[in-house]
Coordinates of C-alpha atoms and ligand atoms in Angstrom, one line a residue:
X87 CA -24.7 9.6 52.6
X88 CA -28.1 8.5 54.1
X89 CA -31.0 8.7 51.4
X90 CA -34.4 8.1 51.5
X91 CA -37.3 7.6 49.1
X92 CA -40.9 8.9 50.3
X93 CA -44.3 9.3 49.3
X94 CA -47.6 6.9 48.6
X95 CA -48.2 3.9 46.8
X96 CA -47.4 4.3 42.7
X97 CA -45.1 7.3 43.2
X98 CA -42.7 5.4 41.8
X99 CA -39.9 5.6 45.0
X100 CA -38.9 1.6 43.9
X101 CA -37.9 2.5 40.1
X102 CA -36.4 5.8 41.4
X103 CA -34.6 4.2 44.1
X104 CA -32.7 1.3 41.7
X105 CA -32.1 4.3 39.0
X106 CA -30.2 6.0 41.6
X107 CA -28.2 3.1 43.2
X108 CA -27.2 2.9 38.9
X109 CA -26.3 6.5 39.1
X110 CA -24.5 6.6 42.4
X111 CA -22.2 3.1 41.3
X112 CA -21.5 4.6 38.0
X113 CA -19.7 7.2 40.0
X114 CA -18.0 4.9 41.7
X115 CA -19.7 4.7 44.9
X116 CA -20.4 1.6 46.7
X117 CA -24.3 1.9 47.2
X118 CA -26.5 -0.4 49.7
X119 CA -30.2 0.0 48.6
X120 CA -32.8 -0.8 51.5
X121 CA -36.5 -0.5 52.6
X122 CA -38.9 -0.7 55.4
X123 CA -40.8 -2.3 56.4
X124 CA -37.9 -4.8 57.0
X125 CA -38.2 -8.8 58.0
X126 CA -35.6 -8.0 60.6
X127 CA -37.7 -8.6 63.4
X128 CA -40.1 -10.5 61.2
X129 CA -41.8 -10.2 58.3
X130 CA -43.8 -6.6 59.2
X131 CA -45.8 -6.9 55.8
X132 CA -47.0 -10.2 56.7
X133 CA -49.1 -8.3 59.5
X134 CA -50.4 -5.2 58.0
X135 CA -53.5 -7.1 56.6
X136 CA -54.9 -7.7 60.2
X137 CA -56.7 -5.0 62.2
X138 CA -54.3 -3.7 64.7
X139 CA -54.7 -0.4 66.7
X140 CA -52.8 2.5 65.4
X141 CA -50.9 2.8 68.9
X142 CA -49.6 -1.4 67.2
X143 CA -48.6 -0.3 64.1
X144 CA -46.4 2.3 65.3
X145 CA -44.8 0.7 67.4
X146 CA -44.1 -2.2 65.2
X147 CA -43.1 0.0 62.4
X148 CA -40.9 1.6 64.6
X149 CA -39.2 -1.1 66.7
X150 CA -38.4 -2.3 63.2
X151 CA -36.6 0.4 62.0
X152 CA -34.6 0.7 65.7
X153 CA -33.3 -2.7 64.3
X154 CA -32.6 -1.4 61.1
X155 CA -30.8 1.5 62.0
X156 CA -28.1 -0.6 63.2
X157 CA -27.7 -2.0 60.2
X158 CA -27.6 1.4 58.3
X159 CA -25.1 3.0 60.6
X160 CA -23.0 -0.2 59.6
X161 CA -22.9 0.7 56.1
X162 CA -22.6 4.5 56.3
X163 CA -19.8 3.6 58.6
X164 CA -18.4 1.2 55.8
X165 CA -18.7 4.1 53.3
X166 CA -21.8 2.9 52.0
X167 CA -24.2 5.3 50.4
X168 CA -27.4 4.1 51.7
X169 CA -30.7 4.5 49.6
X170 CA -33.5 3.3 52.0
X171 CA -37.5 3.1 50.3
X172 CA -39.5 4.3 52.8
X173 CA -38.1 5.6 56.2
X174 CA -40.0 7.2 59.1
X175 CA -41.5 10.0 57.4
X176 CA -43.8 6.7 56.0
X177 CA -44.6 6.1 59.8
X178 CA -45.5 9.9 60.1
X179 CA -47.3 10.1 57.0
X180 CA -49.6 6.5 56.5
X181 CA -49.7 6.0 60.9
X182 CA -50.3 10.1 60.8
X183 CA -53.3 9.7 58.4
X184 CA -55.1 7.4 61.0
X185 CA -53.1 9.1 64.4
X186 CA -54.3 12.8 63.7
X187 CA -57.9 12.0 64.3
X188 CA -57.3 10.5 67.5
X189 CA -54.5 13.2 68.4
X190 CA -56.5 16.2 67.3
X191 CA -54.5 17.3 64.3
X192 CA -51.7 17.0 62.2
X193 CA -49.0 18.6 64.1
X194 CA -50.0 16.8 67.3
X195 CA -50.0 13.3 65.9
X196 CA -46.8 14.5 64.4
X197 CA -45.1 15.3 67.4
X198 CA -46.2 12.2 69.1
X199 CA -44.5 10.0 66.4
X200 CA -41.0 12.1 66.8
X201 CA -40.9 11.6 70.4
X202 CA -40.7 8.4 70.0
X203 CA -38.4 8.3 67.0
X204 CA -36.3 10.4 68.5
X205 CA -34.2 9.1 70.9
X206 CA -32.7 6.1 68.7
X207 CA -33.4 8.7 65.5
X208 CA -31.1 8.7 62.6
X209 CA -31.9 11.5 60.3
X210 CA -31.7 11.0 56.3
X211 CA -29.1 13.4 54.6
X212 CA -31.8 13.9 51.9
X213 CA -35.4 13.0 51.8
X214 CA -36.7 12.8 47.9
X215 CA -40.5 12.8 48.3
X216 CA -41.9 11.7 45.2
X217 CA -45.5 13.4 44.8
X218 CA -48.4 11.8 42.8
X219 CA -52.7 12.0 43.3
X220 CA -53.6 8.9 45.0
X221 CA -55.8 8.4 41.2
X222 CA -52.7 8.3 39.1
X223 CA -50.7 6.0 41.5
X224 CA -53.5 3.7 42.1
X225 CA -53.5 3.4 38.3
X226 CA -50.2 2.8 38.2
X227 CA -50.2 -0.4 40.4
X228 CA -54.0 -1.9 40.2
X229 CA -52.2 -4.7 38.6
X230 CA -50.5 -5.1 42.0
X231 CA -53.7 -6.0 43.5
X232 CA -53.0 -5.2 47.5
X233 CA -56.1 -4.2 48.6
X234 CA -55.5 -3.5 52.3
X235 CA -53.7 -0.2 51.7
X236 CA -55.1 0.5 48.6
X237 CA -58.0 2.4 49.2
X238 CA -58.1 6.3 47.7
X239 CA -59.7 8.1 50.4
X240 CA -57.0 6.5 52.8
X241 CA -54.2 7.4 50.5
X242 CA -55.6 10.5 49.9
X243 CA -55.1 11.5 53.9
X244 CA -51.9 9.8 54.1
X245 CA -50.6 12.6 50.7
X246 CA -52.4 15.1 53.1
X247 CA -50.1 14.6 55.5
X248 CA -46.9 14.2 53.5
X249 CA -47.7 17.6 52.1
X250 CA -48.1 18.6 55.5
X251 CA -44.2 17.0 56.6
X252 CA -43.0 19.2 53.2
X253 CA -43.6 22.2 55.0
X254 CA -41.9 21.0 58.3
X255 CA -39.0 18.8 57.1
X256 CA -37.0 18.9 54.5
X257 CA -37.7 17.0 51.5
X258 CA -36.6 17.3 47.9
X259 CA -39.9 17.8 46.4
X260 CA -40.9 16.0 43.1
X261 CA -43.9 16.2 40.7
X262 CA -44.5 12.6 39.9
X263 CA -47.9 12.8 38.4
X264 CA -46.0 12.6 35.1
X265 CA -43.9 10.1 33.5
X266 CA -41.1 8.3 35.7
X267 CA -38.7 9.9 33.0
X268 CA -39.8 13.4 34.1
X269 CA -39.4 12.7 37.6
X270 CA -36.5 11.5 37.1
X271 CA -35.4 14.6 35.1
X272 CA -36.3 16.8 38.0
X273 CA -34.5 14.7 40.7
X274 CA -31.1 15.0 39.2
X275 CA -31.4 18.5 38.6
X276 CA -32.0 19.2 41.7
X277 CA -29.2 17.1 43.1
X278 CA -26.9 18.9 40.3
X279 CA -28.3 21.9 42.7
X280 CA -27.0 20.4 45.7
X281 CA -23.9 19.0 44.0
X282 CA -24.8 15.7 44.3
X283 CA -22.7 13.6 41.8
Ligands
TYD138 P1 -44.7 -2.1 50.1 O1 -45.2 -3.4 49.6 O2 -43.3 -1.9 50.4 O3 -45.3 -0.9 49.2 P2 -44.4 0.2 48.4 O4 -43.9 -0.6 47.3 O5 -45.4 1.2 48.0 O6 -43.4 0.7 49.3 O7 -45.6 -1.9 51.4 C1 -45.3 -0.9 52.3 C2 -46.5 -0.5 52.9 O8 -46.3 -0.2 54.3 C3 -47.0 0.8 52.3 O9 -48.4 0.8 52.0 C4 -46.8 1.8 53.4 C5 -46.8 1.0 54.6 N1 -45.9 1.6 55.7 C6 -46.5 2.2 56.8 O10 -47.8 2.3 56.9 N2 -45.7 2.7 57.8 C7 -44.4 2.6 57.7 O11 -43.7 3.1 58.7 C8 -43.8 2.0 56.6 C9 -42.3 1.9 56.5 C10 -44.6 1.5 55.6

């Protein structure tokens, strides 16, 4: 099973991601927990301080995750569950925030993105997207001090368009404007729903 954690900074995807792996081992399951960007390639976070073109970013992000798909399929092979913190609905989402005014719209910048994804595309089983207003997740992580993605108007365009990927894939939604206890409360219910262990 192919899992992935979505949604913008301070949603908590990182704490819900290890609770999980807990959760999935305790029930016996052998669980490999991954993220993106990767250091695959190279380190992709060591770049995303300088002012590249969107067009650069995508492509990066991207051709880091064709590497990492390998990787992935190796484990789901292996009979892995595989929990991965942030996947390409990140790509569509932050690189969509900035893409859409270029591409004239959501939907256009979002079917730019899949074309490319597609081809070498693996598709999560389940997408958790963990919802939260860019004030309360900013609050939540000011102490981590990361300035170049930390500014609220751009976070605020990049939950725009996550909310607009809710309507068009299919994510297991989550309120996590709340406490990471509640959040976690409404994830396992609704993987008790799906009969997820
Ligand atoms: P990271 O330190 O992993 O933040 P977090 O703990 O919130 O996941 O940094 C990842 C940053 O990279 C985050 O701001 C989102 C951004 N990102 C993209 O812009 N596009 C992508 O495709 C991915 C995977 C990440």
């Amino acid at each position: 099973m192919f899992i992935t954690l979505e949604g913008i900074d301070g949603s908590g995807k990182t704490s819900i991601a290890s609770m999980l792996k807990e959760k999935f081992e305790k029930s016996g399951k052998n669980v490999y927990l991954t993220e993106e960007p990767t250091q695959i390639i190279f380190d992709v976070k060591s770049i995303m301080e300088k002012e590249l073109d969107i067009y650069t970013r995508i492509f990066i992000f991207m051709a880091d995750r064709v590497e990492h798909i390998k990787i992935i399929k190796e484990k789901l092979s292996s009979g892995y569950v595989v929990i991965c913190d942030r996947y390409v609905d990140s790509t569509f989402a932050y690189q969509g925030a900035v893409l859409k005014n270029f591409l004239n719209g959501y939907e256009n910048a979002y079917q730019y993105m899949n074309n490319i994804y597609r081809p070498f595309s693996l598709e999560p089983d389940i997408i958790i997207y963990l919802d939260v207003d860019p004030k309360i997740g900013l609050g939540r992580i000011k102490s981590r001090k990361r300035e170049y993605f930390e500014k609220i108007e751009y976070l605020r365009e990049v939950r725009n368009f996550y909310i607009h990927l809710s309507k068009i894939r299919n994510y297991i939604y989550i309120d996590s404007n709340s406490s990471l206890e509640d959040a976690w409360k409404q994830l396992t219910q609704k993987l008790i729903n799906l009969d997820i262990p």
